[in-house]
C-alpha atoms as a PDB file:
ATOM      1  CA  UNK A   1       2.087 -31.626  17.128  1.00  0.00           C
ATOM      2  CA  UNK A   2       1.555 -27.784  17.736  1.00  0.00           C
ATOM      3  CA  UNK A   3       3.849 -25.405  16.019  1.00  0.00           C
ATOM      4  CA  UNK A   4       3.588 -21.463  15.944  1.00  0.00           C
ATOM      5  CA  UNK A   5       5.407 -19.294  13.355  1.00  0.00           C
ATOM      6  CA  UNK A   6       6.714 -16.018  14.232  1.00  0.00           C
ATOM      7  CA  UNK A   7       8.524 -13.492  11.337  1.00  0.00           C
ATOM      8  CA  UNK A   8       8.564 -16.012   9.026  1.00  0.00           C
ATOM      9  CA  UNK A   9      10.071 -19.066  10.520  1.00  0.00           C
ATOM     10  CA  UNK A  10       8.551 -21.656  12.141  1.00  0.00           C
ATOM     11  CA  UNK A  11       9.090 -23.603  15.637  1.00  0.00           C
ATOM     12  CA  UNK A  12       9.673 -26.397  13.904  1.00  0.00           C
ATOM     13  CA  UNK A  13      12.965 -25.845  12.290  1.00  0.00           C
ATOM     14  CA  UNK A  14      14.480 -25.935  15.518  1.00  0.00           C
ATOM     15  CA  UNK A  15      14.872 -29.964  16.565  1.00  0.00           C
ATOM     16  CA  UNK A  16      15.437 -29.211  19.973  1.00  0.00           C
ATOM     17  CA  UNK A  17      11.943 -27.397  20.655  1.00  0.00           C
ATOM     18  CA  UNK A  18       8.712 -28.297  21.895  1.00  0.00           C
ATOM     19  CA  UNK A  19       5.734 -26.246  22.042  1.00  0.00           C
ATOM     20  CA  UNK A  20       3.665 -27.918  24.929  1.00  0.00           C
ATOM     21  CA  UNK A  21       0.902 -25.811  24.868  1.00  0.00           C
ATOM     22  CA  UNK A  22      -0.821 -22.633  22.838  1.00  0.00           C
ATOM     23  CA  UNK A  23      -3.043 -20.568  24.155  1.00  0.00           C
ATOM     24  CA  UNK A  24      -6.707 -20.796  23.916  1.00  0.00           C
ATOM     25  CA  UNK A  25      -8.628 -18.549  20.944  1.00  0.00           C
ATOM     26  CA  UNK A  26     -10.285 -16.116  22.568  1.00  0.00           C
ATOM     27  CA  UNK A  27     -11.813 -12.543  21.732  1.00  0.00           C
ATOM     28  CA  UNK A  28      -9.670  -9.396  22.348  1.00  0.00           C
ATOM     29  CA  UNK A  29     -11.001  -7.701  25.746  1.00  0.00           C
ATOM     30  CA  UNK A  30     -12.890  -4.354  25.372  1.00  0.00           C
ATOM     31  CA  UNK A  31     -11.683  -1.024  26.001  1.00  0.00           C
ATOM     32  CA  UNK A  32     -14.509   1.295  27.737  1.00  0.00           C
ATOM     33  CA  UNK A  33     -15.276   3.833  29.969  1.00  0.00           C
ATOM     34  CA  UNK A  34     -17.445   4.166  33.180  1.00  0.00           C
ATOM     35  CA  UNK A  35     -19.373   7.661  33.728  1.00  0.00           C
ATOM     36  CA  UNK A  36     -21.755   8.038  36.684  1.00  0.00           C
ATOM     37  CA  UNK A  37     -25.038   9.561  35.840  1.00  0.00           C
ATOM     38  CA  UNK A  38     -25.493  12.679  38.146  1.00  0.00           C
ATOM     39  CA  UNK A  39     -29.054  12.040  39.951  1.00  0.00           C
ATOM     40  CA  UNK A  40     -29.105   8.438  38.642  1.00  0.00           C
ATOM     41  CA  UNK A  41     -28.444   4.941  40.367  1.00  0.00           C
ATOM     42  CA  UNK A  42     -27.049   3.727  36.917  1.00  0.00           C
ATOM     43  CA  UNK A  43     -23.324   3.808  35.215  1.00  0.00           C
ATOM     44  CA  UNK A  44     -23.022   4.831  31.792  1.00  0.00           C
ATOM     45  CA  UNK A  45     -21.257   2.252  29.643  1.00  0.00           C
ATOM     46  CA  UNK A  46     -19.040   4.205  27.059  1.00  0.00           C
ATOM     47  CA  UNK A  47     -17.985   1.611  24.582  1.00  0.00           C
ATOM     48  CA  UNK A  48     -14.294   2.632  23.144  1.00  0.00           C
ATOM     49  CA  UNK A  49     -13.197  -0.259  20.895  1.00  0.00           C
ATOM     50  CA  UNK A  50     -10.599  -3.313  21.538  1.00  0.00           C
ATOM     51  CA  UNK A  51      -7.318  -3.439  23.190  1.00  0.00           C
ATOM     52  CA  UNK A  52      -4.273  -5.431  22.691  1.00  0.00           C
ATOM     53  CA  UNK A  53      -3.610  -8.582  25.025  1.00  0.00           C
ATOM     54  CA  UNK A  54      -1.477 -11.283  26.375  1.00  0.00           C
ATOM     55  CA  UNK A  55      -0.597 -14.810  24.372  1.00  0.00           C
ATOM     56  CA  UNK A  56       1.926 -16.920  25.806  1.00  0.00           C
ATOM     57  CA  UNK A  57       3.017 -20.157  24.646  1.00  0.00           C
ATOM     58  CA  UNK A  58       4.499 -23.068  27.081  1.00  0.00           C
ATOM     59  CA  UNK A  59       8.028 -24.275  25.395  1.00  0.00           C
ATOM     60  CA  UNK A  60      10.167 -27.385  26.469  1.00  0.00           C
ATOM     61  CA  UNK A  61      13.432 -27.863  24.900  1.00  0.00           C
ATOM     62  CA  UNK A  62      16.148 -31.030  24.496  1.00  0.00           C
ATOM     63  CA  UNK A  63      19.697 -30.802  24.665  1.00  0.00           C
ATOM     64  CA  UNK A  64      20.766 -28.501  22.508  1.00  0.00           C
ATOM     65  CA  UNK A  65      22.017 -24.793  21.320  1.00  0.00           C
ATOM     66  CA  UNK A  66      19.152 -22.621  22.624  1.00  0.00           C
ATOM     67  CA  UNK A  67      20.167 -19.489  21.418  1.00  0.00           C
ATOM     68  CA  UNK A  68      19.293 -19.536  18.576  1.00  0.00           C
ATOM     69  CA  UNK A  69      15.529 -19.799  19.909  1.00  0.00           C
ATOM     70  CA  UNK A  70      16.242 -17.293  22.237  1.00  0.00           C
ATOM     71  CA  UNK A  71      17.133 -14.644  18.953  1.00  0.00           C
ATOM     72  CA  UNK A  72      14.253 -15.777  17.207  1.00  0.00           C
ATOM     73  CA  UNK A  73      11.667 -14.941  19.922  1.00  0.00           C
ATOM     74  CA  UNK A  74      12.388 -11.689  20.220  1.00  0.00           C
ATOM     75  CA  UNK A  75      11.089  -8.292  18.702  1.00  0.00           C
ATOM     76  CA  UNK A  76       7.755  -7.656  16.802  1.00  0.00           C
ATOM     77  CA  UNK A  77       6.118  -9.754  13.283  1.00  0.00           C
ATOM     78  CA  UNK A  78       3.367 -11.720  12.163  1.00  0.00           C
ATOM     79  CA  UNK A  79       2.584 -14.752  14.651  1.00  0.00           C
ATOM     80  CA  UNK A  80       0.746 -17.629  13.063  1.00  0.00           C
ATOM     81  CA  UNK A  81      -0.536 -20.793  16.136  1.00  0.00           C
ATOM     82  CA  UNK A  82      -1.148 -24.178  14.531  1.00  0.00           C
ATOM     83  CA  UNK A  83      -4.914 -24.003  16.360  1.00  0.00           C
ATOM     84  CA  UNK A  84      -5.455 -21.312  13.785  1.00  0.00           C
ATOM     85  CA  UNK A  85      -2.783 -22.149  10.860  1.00  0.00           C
ATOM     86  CA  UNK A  86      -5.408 -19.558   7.798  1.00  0.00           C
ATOM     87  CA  UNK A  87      -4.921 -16.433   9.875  1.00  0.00           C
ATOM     88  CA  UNK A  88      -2.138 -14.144  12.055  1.00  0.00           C
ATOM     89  CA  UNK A  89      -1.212 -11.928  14.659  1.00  0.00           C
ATOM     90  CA  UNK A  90       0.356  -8.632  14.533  1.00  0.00           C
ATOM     91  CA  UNK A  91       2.848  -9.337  17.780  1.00  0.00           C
ATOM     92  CA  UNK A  92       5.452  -8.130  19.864  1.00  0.00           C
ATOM     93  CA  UNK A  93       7.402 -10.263  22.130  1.00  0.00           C
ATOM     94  CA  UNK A  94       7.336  -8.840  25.746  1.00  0.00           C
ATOM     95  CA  UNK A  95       8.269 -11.766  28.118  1.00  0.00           C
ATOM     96  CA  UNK A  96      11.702 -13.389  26.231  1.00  0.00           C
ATOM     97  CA  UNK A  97      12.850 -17.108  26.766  1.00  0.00           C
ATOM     98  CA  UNK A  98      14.252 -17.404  30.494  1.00  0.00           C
ATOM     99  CA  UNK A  99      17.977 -18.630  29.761  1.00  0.00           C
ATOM    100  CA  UNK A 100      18.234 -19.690  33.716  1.00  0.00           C
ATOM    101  CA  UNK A 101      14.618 -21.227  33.543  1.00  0.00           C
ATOM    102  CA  UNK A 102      15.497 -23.457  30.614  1.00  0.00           C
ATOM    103  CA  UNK A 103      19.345 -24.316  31.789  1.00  0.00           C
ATOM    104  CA  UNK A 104      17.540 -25.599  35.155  1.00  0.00           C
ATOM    105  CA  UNK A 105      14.005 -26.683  33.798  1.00  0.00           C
ATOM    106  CA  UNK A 106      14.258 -27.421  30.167  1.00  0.00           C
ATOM    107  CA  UNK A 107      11.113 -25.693  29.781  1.00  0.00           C
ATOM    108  CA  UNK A 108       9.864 -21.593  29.410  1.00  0.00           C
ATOM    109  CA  UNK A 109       7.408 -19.240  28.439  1.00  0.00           C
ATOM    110  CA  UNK A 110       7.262 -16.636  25.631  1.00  0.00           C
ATOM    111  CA  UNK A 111       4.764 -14.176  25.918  1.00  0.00           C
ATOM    112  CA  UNK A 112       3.124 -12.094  22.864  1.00  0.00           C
ATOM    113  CA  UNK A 113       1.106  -8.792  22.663  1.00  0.00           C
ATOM    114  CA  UNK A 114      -0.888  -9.144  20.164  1.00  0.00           C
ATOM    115  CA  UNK A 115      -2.939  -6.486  18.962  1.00  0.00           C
ATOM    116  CA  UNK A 116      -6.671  -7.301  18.527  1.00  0.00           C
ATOM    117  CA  UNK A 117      -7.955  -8.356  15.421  1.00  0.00           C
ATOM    118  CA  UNK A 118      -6.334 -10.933  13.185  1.00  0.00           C
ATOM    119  CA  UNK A 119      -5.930 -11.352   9.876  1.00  0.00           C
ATOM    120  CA  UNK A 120      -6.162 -13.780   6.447  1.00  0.00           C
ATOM    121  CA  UNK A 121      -2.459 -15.691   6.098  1.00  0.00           C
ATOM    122  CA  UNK A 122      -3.004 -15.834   2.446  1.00  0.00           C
ATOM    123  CA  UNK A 123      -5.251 -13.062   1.441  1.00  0.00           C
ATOM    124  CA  UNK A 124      -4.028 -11.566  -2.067  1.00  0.00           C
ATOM    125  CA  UNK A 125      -4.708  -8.131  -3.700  1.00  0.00           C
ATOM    126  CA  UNK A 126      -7.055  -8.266  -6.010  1.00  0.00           C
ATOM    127  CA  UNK A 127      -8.511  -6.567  -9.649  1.00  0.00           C
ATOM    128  CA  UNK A 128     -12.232  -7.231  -9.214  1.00  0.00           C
ATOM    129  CA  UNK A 129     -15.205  -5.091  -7.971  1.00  0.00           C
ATOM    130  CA  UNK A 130     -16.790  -7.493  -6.016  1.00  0.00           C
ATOM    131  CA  UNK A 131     -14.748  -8.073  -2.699  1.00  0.00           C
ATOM    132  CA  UNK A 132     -15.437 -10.291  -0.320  1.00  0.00           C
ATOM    133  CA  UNK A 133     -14.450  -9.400   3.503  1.00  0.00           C
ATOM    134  CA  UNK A 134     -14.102 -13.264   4.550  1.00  0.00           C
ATOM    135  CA  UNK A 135     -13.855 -11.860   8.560  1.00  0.00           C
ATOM    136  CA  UNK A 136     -16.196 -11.706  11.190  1.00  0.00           C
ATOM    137  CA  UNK A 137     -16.059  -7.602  11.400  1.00  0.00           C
ATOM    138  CA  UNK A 138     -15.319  -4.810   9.114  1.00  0.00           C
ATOM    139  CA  UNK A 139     -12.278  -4.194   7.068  1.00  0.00           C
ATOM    140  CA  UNK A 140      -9.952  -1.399   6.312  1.00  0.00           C
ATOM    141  CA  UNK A 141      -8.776  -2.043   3.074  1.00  0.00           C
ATOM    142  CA  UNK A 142      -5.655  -0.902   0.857  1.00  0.00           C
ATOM    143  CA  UNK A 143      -7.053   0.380  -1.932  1.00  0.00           C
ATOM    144  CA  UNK A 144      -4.853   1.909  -5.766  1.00  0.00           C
ATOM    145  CA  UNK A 145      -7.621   3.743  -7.777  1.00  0.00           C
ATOM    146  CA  UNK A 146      -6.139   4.350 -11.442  1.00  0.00           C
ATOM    147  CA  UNK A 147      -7.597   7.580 -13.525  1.00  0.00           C
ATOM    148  CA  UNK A 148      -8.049  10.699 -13.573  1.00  0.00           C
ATOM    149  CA  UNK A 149      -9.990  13.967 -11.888  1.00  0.00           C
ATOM    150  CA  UNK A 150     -13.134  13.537  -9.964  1.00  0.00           C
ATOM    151  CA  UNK A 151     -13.563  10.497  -8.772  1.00  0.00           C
ATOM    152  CA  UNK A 152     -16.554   9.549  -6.532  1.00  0.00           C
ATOM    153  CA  UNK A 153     -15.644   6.177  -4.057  1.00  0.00           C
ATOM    154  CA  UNK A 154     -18.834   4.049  -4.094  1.00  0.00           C
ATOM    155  CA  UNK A 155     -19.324   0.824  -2.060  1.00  0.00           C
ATOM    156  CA  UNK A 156     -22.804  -1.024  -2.069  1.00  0.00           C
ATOM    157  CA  UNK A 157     -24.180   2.222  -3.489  1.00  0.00           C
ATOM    158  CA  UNK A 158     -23.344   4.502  -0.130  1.00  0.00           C
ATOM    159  CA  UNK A 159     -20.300   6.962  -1.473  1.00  0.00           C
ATOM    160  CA  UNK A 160     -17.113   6.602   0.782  1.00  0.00           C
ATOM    161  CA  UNK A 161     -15.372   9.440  -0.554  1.00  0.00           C
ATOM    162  CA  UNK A 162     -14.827  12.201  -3.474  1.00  0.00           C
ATOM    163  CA  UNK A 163     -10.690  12.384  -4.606  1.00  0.00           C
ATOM    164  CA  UNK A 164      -9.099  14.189  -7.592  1.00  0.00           C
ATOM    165  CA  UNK A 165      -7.012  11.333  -9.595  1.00  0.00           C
ATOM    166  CA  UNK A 166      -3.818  12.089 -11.621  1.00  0.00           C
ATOM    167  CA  UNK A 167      -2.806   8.334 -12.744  1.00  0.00           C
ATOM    168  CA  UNK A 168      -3.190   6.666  -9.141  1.00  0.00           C
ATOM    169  CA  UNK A 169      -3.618   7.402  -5.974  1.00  0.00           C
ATOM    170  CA  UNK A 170      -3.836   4.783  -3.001  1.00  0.00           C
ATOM    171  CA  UNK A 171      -6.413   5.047  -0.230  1.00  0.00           C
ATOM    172  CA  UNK A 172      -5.036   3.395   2.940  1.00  0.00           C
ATOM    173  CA  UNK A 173      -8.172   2.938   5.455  1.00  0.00           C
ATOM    174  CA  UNK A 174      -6.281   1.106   8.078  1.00  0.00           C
ATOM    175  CA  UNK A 175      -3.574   4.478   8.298  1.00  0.00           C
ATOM    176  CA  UNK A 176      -6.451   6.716   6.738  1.00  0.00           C
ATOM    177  CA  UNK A 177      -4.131   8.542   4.597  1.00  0.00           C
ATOM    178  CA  UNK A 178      -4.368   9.013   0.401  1.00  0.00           C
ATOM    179  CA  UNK A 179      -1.061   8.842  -1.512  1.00  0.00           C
ATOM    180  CA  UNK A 180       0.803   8.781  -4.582  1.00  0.00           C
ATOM    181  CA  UNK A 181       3.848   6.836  -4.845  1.00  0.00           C
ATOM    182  CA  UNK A 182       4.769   6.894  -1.181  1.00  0.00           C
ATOM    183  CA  UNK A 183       3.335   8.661   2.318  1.00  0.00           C
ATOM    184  CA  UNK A 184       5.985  11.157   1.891  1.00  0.00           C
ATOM    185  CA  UNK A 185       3.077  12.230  -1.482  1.00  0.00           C
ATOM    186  CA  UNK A 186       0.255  12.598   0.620  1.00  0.00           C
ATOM    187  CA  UNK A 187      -3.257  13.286  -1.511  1.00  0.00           C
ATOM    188  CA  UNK A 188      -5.511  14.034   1.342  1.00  0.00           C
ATOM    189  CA  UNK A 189      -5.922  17.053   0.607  1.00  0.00           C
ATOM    190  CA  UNK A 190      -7.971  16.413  -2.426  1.00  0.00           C
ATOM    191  CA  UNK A 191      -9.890  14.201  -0.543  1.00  0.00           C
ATOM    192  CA  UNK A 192     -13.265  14.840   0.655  1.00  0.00           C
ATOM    193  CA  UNK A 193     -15.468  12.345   2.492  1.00  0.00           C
ATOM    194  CA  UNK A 194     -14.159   9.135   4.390  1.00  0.00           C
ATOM    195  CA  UNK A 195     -11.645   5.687   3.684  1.00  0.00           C
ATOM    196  CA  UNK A 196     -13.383   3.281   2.463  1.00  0.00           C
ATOM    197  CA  UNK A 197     -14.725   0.629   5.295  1.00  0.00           C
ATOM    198  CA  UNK A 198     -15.888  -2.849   3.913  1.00  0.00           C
ATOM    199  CA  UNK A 199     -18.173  -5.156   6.164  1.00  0.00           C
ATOM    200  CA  UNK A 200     -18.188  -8.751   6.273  1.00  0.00           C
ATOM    201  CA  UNK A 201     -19.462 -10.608   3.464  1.00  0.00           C
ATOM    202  CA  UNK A 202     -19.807  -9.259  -0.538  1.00  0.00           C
ATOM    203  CA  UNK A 203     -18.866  -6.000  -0.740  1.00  0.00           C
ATOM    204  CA  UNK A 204     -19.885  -3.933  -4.393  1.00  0.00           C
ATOM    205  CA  UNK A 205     -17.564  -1.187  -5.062  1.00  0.00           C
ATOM    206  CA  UNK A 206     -18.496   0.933  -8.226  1.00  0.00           C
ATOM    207  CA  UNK A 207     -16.997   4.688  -9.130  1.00  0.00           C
ATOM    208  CA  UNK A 208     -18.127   7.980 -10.713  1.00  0.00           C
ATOM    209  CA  UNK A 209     -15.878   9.676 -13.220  1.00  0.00           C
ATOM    210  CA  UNK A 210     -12.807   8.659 -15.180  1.00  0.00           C
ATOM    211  CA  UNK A 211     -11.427   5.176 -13.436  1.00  0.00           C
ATOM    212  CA  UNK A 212      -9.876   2.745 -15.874  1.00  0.00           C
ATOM    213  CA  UNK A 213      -8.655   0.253 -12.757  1.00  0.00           C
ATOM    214  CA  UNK A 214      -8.589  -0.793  -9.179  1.00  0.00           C
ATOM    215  CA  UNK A 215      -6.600  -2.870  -7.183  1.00  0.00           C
ATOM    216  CA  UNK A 216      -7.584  -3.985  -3.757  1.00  0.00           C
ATOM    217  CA  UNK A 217      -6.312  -5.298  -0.175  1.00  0.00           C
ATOM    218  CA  UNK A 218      -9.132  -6.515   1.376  1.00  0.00           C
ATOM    219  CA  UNK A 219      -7.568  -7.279   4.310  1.00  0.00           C
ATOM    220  CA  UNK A 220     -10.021  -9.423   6.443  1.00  0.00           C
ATOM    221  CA  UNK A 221      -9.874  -9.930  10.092  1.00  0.00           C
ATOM    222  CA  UNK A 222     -11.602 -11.361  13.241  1.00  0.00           C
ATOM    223  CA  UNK A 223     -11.969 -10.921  16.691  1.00  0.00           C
END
């Protein structure tokens, strides 16, 4: 039977739910721009990245308390569908259970924006050099560097970046900021050069000067 699990909790726990239908996997839909070539019969493609988009899921329900359903599926978390149980959503609920629709049908829609890549359910940071970026398109990876002064950022021999080190800092790609601590001790101002980006598959990472440790979210995701 399909199930979907949404901030932690499953459909499942609630008897008087049934999901009738998920929606279909599909890729996230491009964001781009058209420009019109002065003196030319062509349109210039201007690729800009992915967008967030639409899931809904069909839900029937048996006699029952329904509100607690109706708190549930509402606000934003991490949506896991049972078509795709390893990997999950960052979504936001935007179309709420009907109340009238189930009092009269015993059925409704909930509708998620998700934004456009997904991620590993059970990925785990990690103390080794050799990551692997199990996804299908490039990671941006949370990344605690211990040691100290110049320290050169390496990954498959190509340098990311150059940071001065007192005990830790943290290099967070996906908000591209360096810390220590906490955002409110930013570090990227001894940064030079840019957060580390890993691509799909085994990824070396290797350092210059004084680094006695690194710890690393991978964080892995698809389209």
């Amino acid at each position: 039977m399909s199930y979907f699990i949404f901030k932690g909790i499953s459909s499942e726990n609630f008897t008087n739910l049934i999901v009738e239908s998920l929606p279909p996997i599909v890729k996230p839909p491009m964001r781009y721009e058209l420009i019109e070539v002065d003196g030319s019969d062509k349109t210039k493609v201007n690729v800009l990245g992915y967008k967030a988009y639409e899931k809904s899921i069909s839900l029937g329900f048996r006699d029952g308390n329904i509100y607690d359903v109706i708190e549930w599926l509402n606000g934003s978390g991490k949506l896991i569908l049972s078509n795709e149980p390893d990997k999950y959503y960052e979504a936001f609920v935007i179309s709420q259970v009907d109340y009238e629709s189930v009092l009269r049908f015993r059925k409704a829609n909930v509708t998620f924006l998700v934004q456009p890549y997904k991620y590993a359910v059970n990925e785990e940071e990690t103390e080794v050099r050799t990551l692997i970026n199990q996804g299908n398109i490039e990671s941006l990876p949370l990344m605690t560097i211990f040691g100290s002064g110049a320290v050169g950022v390496y990954i498959n021999g190509n340098k990311q970046c150059d940071i001065i080190i007192d005990g830790y800092v943290t290099l967070d790609s996906e908000e591209q900021e360096a810390y220590k601590d906490n955002l409110n001790n930013r570090r990227n101002r001894v940064m030079t050069g840019n957060f580390p980006v890993l691509q799909p598959g085994e990824n070396i990472l290797s350092f210059t000067g004084n680094v006695t440790n690194v710890k690393t979210l991978v964080r892995s995701r698809w389209l």
